[in-house]
Coordinates of C-alpha atoms in Angstrom, one line a residue:
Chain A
X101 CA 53.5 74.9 33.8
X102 CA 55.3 78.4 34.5
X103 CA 53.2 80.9 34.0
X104 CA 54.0 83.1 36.7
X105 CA 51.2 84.8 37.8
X106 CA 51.3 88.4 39.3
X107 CA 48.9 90.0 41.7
X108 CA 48.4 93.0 39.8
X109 CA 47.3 90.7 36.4
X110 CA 43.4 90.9 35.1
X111 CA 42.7 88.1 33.2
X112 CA 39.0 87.2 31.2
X113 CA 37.4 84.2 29.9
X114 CA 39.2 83.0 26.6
X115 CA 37.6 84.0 23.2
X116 CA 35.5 81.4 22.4
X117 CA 34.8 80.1 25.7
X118 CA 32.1 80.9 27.5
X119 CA 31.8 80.3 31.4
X120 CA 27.9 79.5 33.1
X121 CA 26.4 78.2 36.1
X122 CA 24.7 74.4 35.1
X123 CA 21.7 73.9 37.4
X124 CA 21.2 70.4 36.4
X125 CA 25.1 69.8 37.6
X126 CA 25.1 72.3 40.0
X127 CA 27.9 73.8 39.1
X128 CA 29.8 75.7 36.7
X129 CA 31.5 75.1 33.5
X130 CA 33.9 76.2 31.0
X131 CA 32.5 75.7 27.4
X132 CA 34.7 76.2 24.4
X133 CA 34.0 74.4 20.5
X134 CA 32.8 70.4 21.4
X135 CA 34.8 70.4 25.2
X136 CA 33.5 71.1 28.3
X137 CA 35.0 71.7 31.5
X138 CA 33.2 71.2 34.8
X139 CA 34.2 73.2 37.8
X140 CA 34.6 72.0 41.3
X141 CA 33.2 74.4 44.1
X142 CA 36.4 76.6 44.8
X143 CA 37.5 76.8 40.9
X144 CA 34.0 77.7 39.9
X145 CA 35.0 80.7 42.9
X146 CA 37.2 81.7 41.1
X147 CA 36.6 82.0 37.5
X148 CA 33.1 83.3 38.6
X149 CA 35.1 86.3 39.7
X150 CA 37.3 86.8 36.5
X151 CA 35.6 89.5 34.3
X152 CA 38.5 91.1 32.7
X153 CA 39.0 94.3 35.1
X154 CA 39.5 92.4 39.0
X155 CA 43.1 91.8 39.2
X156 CA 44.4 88.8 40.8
X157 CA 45.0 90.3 43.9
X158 CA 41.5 91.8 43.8
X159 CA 40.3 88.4 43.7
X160 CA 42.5 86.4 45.8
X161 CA 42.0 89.6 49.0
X162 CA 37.9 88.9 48.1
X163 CA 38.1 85.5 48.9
X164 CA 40.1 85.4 51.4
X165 CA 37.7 88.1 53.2
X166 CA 34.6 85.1 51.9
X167 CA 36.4 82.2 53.4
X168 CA 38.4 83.1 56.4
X169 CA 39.1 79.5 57.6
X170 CA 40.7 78.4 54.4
X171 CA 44.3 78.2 55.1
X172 CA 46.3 79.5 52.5
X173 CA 43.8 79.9 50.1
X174 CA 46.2 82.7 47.9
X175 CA 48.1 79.3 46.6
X176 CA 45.5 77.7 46.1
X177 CA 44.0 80.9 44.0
X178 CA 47.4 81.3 42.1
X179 CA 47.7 77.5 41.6
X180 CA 44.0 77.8 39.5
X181 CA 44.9 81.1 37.4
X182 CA 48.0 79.2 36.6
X183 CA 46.2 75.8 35.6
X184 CA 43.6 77.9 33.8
X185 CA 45.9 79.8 31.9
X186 CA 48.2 76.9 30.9
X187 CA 44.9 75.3 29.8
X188 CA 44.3 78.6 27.5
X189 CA 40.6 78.9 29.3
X190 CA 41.6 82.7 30.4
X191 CA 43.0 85.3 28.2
X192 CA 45.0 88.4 30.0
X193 CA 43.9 91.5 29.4
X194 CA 46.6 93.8 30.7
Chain B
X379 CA 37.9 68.6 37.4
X380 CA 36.0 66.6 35.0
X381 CA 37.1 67.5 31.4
X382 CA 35.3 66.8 28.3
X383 CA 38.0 67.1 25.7
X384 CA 36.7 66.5 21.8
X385 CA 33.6 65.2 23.4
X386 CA 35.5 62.5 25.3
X387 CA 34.7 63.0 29.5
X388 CA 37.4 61.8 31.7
X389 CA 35.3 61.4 35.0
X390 CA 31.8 62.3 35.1
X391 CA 30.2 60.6 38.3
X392 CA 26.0 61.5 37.3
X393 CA 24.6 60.5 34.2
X394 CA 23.3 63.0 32.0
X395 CA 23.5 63.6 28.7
X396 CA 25.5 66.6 28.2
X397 CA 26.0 66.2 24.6
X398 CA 23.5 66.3 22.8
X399 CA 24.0 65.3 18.5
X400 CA 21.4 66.1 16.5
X401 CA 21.3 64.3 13.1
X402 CA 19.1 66.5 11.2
X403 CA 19.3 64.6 8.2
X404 CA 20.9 61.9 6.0
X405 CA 21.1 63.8 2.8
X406 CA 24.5 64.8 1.9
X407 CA 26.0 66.5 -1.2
X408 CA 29.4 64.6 -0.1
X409 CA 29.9 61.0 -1.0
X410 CA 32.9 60.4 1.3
X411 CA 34.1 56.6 1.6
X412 CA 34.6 57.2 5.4
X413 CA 31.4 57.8 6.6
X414 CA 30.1 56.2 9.3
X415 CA 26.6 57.4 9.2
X416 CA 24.7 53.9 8.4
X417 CA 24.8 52.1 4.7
X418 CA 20.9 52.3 4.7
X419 CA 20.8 55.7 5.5
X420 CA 18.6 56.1 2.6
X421 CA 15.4 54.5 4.1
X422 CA 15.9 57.4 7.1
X423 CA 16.2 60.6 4.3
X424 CA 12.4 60.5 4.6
X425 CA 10.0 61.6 7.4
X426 CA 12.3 63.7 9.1
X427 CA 11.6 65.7 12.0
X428 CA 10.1 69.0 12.0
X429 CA 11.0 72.5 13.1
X430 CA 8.9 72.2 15.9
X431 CA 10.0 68.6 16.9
X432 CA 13.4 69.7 16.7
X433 CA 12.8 72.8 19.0
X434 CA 11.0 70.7 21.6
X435 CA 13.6 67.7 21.7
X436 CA 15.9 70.7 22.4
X437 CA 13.9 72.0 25.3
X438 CA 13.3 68.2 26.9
X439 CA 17.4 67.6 26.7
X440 CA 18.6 70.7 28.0
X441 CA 16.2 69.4 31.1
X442 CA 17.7 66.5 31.4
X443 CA 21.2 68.0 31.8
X444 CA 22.4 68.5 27.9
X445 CA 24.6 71.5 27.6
X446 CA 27.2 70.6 24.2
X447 CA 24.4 70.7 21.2
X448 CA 26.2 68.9 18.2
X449 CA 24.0 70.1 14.7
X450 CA 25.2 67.0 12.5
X451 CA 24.0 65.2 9.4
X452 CA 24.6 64.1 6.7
X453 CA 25.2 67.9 6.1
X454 CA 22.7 69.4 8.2
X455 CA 22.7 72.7 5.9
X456 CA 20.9 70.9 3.1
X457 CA 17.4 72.0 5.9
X458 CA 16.7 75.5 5.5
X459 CA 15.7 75.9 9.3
X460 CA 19.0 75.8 11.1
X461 CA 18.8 78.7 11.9
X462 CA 15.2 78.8 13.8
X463 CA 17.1 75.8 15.2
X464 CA 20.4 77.7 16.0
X465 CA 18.2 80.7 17.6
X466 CA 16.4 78.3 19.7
X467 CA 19.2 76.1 21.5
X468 CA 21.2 79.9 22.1
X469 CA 18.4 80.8 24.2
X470 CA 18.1 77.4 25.9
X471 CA 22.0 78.3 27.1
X472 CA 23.4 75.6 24.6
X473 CA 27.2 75.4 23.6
X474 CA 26.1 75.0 20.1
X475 CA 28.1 73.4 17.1
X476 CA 27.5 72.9 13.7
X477 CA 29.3 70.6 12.1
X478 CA 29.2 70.5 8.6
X479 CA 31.3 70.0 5.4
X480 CA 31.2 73.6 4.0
X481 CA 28.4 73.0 1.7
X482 CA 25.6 75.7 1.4
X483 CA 27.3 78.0 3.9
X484 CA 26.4 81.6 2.3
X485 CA 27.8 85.4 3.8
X486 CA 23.7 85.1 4.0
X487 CA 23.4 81.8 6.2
X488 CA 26.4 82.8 8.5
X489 CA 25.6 86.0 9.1
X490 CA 21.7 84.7 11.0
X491 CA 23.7 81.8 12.4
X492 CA 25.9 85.0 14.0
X493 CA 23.1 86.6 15.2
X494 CA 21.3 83.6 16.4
X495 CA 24.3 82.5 18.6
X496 CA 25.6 79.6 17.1
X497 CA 28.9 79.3 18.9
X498 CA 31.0 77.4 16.6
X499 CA 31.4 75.9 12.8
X500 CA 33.4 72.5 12.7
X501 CA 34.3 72.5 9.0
X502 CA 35.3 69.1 7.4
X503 CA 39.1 69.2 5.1
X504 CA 40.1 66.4 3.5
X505 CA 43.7 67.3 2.0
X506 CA 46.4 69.6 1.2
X507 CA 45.4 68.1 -2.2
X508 CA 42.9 69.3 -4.8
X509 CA 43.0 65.5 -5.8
X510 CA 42.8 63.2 -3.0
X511 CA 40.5 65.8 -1.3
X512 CA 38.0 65.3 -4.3
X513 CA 38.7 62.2 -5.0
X514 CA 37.7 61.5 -1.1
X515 CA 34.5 63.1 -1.3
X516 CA 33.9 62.1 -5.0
X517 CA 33.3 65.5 -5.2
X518 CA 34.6 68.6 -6.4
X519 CA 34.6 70.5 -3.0
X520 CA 38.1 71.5 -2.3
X521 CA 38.2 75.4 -3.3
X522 CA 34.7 75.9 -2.0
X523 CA 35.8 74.4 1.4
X524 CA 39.1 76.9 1.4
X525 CA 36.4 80.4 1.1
X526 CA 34.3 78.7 3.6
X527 CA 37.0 78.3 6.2
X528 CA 37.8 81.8 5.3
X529 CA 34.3 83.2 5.8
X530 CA 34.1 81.2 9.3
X531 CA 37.3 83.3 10.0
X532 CA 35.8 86.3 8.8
X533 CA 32.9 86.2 10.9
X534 CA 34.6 86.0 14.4
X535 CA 34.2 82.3 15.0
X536 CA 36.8 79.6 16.0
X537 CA 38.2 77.8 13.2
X538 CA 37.9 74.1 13.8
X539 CA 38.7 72.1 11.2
X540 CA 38.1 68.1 11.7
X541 CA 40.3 65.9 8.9
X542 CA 39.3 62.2 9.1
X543 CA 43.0 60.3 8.5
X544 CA 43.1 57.3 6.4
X545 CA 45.7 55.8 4.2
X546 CA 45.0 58.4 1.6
X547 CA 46.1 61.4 3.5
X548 CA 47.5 60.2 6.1
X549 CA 51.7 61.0 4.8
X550 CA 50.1 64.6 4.7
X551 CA 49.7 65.0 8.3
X552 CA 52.7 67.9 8.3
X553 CA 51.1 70.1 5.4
X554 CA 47.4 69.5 6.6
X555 CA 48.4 70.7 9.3
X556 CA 50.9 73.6 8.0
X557 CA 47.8 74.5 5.5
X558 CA 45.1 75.0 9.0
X559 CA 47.7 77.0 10.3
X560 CA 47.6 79.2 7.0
X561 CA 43.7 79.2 7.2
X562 CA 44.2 80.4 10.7
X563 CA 42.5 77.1 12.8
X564 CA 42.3 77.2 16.7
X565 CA 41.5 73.4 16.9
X566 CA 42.4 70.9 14.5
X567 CA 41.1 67.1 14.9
X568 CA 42.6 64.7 13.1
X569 CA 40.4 61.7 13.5
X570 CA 41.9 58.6 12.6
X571 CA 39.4 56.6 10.3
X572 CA 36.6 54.5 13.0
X573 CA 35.1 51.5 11.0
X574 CA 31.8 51.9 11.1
X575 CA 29.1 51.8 8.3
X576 CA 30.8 53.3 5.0
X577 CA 34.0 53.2 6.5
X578 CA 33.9 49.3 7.1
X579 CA 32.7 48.7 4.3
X580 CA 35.9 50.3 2.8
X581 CA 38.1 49.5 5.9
X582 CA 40.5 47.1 3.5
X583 CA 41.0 50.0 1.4
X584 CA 41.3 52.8 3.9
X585 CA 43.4 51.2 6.5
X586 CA 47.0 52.8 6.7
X587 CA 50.0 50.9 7.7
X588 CA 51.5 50.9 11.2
X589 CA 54.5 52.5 10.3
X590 CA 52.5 55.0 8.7
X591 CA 50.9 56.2 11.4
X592 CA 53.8 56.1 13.6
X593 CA 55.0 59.0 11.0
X594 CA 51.6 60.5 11.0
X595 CA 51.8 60.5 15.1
X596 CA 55.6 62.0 14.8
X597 CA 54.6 64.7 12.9
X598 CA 51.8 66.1 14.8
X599 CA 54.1 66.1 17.9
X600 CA 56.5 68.0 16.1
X601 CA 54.2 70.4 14.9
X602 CA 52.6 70.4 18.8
X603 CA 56.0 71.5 19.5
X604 CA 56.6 74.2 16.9
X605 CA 53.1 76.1 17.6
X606 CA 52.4 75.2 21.4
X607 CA 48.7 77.2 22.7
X608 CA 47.9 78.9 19.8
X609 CA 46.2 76.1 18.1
X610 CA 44.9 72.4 19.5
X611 CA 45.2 69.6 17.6
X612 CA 43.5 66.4 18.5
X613 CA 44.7 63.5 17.3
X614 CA 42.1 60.4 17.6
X615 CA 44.1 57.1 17.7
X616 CA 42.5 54.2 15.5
X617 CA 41.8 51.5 18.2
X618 CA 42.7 48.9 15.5
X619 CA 46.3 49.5 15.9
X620 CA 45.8 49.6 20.0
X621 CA 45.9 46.6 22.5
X622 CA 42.9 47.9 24.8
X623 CA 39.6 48.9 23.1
X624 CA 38.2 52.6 23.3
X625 CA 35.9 53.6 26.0
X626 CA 33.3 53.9 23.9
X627 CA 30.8 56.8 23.3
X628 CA 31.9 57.4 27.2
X629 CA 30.1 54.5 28.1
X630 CA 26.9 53.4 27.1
X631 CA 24.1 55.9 27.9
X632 CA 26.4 57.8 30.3
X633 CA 27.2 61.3 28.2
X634 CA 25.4 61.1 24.9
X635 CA 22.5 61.0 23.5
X636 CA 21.8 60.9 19.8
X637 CA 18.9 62.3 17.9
X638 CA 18.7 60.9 14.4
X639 CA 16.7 63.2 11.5
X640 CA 13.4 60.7 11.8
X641 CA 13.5 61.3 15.7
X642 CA 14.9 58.1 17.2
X643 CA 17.3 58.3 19.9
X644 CA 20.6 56.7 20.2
X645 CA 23.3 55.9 22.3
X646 CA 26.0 56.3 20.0
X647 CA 26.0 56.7 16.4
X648 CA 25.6 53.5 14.8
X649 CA 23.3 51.6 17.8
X650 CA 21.0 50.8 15.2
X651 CA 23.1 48.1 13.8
X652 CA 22.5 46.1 16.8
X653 CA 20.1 43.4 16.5
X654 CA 16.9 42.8 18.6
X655 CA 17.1 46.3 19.8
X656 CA 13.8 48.8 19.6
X657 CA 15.0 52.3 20.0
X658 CA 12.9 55.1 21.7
X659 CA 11.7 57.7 19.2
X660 CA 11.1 61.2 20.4
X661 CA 7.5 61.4 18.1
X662 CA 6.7 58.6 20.9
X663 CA 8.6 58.7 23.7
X664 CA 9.5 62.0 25.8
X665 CA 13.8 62.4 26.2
X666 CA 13.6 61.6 30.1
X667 CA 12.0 58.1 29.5
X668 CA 14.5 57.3 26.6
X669 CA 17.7 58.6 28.5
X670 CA 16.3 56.9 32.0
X671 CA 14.2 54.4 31.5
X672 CA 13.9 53.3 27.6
X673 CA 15.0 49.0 27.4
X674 CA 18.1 50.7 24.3
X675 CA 19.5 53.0 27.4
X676 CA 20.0 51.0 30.2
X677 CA 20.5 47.8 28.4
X678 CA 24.3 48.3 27.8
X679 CA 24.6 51.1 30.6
X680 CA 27.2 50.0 33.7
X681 CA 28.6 46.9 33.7
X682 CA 26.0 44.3 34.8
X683 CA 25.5 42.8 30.7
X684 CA 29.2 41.5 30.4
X685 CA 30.3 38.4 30.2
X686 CA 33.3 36.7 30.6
X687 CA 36.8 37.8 30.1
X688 CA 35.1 41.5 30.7
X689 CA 32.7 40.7 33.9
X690 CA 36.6 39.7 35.8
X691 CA 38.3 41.9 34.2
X692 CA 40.5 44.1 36.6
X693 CA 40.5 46.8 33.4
X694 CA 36.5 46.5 33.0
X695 CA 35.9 50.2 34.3
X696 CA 38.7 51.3 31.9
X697 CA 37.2 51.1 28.7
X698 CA 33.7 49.0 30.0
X699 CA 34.7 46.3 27.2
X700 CA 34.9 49.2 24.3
X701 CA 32.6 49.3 21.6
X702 CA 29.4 46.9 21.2
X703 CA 28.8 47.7 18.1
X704 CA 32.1 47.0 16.6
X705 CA 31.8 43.7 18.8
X706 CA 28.5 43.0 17.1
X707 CA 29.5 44.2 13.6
X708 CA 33.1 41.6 13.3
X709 CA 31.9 38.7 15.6
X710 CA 28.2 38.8 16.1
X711 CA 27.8 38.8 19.6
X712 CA 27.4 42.4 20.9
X713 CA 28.1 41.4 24.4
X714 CA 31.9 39.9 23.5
X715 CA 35.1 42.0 24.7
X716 CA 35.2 44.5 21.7
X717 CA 37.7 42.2 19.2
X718 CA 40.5 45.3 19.7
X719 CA 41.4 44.4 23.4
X720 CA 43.7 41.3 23.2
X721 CA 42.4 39.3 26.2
X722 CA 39.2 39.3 23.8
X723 CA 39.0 35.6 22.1
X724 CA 38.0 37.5 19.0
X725 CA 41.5 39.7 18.8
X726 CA 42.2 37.9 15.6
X727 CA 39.5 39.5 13.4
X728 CA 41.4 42.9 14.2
X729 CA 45.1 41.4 13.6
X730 CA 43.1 39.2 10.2
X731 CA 41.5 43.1 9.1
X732 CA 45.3 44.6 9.7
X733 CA 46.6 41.8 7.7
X734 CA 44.4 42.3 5.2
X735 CA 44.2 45.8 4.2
X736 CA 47.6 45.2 3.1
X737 CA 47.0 42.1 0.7
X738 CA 47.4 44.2 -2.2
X739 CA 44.6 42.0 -4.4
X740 CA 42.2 43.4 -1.3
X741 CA 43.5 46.8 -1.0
X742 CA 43.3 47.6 -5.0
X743 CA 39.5 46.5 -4.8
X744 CA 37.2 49.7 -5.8
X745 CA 35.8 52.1 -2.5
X746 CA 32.4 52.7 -2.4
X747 CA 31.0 55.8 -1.7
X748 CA 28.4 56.9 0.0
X749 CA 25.8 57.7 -2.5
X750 CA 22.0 57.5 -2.4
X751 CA 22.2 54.4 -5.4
X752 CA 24.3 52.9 -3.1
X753 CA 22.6 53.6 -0.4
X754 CA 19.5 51.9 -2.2
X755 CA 21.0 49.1 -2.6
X756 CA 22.2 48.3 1.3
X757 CA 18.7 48.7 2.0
X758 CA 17.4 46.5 -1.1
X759 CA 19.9 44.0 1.0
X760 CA 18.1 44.1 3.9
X761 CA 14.5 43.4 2.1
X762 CA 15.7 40.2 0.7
X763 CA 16.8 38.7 4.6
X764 CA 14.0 40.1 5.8
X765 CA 11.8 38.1 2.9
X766 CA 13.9 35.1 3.2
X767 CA 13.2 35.2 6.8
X768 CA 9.2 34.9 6.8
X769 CA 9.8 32.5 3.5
X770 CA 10.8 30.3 6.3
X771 CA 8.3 27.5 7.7

């Protein structure tokens, strides 16, 4: 999937999916019409963070200030935008 | 990541029930020959849950885990109270879905569903033909369903449209899908015709040919191809024309639990054609003890029922030995391989059905639709075994 992502790109959740924490799974999820998707600790991370005005950047310097002893955590970061975006979960907004 | 995609969960490691169907009720101003709710679903179109019984089944499932609420029938519009119902599971922090065939959807109805946070409308199609979609239904429901996708449009909700594929519209698989383009669809499923109550009763006459769904399958990738993101289409492959069964349901009381419109609790759609089985009912029985602990739940659950080829199997976590109901329904033993996989000893009632649905002296005999006199009738059937059986000594 090449989507390319760019520090300086603000995405949101996708219209018609909505994004919340699960306490009986204890973790978050994606929710769009009959699908769900359940997020694993660092992708629930991120997407917890996408509201449509951080940038990417914004995000990936956030968490790399939160978990310092992640070793390259901006792939990682990129790598799930990109996923998320070729999945059509995340819309951009700039 | 575990992904539930159409309802189908690729790797969930607790069990919960994160979907959640609610069959409100059996009524239905459709007649369609596919149907899988049950033949006798006339004897459950009385006593039918309440308001309040609904709400609180809602309540005790989102506590156990349930987060995808599925509003299904029959057509569940036919109660006036979906949207108490609606209201109710928005505020619980349900996905919620209804899923319905157009009928009795007003600018009126829509507009409270809007405000009570329904998050979706599945809308049945049946053709890009006024005839076979009519004809289908044994209805005339075709222009109505075209404004009612249009007023879903209207009212900011994603378009899904669900067409069940059978050897009536099943060449049309380019244009149905050209025409949800022209209606604007996000997500289109094309589910391939499961035989299950109605629909098996018909199967010899709904079945399609190999090579026809060979084209069917061609057609929606080339139309993937064409329109990429902008709109999903699901296509649901008829396990009849497969070598390994389906994983059923997700497994057997792993993802879904079913409420049916006179409160008992299934797991999957058409359990209740299993014999010796005693479903929990939620007038009786709390949600946690059916999900946990009920005899129906955990009796299929995992893989400590099967039996031989399935308990060896190296493929058993695959598909956990597909459907039981289908098992039960074509070779009377519920706890046999499902007949689809081949290493099953019954493989040959799914290559004798494939046979003959295309004997032409069985494929010309008359469908029959799912109509309350018909209905009647099933049930009727099951009076006289039941009297035959205490007119035994």
């Amino acid at each position: 999937m090449e989507n390319n992502i760019q520090h300086s790109d603000i995405f949101a959740i996708a219209l018609h999916h909505r994004f919340q924490w699960e306490e009986a799974q204890q973790s978050y999820v994606i929710l769009f019409p009959e699908g769900m998707v359940k997020l694993h600790g660092g992708a629930g991370e991120i997407l917890k963070r996408v509201d449509g005005k951080a940038s990417v950047g914004d995000i990936v310097a956030e968490l790399q200030a939160a978990f310092p002893d992640v070793e390259d955590i901006e792939s990682d970061i990129v790598g799930m935008f990109d996923l998320a975006v070729g999945k059509a979960w995340l819309r951009k907004v700039n | 990541m575990a992904q539930l995609n159409n309802g189908v969960a690729a790797s969930v490691t607790q069990k919960q029930p994160l979907w959640l169907l609610a069959e409100v009720t059996y009524r239905c101003p459709l007649h369609c020959a596919f149907c899988y709710n049950p033949t006798d679903y006339d004897k459950h179109t009385k006593n039918e849950l309440t308001t309040a019984q609904w709400i609180s089944a809602l309540r005790d499932a989102r506590k156990l885990g349930a987060i995808q609420l599925g509003i299904s029938g029959g057509e569940p519009l036919l109660r006036d109270d979906i949207e108490e119902i609606v209201s109710e599971a928005h505020k619980l922090g349900y996905y919620s879905n209804l899923i319905t065939s157009g009928v009795g959807l007003t600018e009126k109805r829509i507009q409270a569903f809007k405000e009570g946070g329904l998050d979706h409308i599945q809308l049945s199609m049946h053709d890009v033909t006024e005839d076979i979609s009519n004809f289908i239904t044994d209805t005339r429901t075709f222009e109505l369903k075209k404004k009612v996708a249009a007023m879903i449009k209207s009212h900011g909700y994603p378009m899904v449209l669900n067409v069940v594929i059978h050897r009536y519209n099943i060449d049309q698989v380019g244009k149905i899908l050209e025409m949800a383009e022209a209606l604007g669809a996000d997500y289109v499923e094309l589910a391939n015709t499961q035989y299950y109550g109605w629909s098996l009763v018909n199967r010899d006459q709904l079945m399609p040919t190999r090579e026809q769904l060979d084209r069917a399958e061609a057609a929606t990738n080339a139309f993937r191809e064409r329109v990429g993101n902008k709109m999903k289409v699901f296509f649901v492959v008829p396990d009849y024309f497969a070598d390994r069964p389906k994983k059923c349901m997700n497994g057997w009381g792993e993802v879904f639990m079913i409420v049916t419109a006179n409160g008992d609790v299934l797991p999957c759609h058409s359990a209740r054609v299993l014999p010796g089985m005693t479903f929990p009912n939620v007038r009786e029985n709390g949600l946690e003890w059916a999900w946990k602990e009920s005899p129906a739940f955990t009796k299929y659950r995992g893989m400590d029922w099967m039996k031989e080829p399935c308990r060896s199997c190296d493929e058993k976590e695959n598909d956990l030995g597909g459907c039981r109901c289908q098992s039960y329904l074509l070779s009377g033993d519920a706890e046999m391989a499902d007949p689809v996989c081949t290493k099953s000893p019954n493989r040959h009632l799914i290559d004798e059905a494939l046979v003959n649905s295309q004997n032409p002296l069985v494929r010309e005999q008359p469908i029959i639709f799912r109509t309350d006199k018909n209905s009647k009738k099933y049930v009727e059937g099951d009076k006289e075994r039941i009297a035959q059986f205490h007119a035994l000594p």
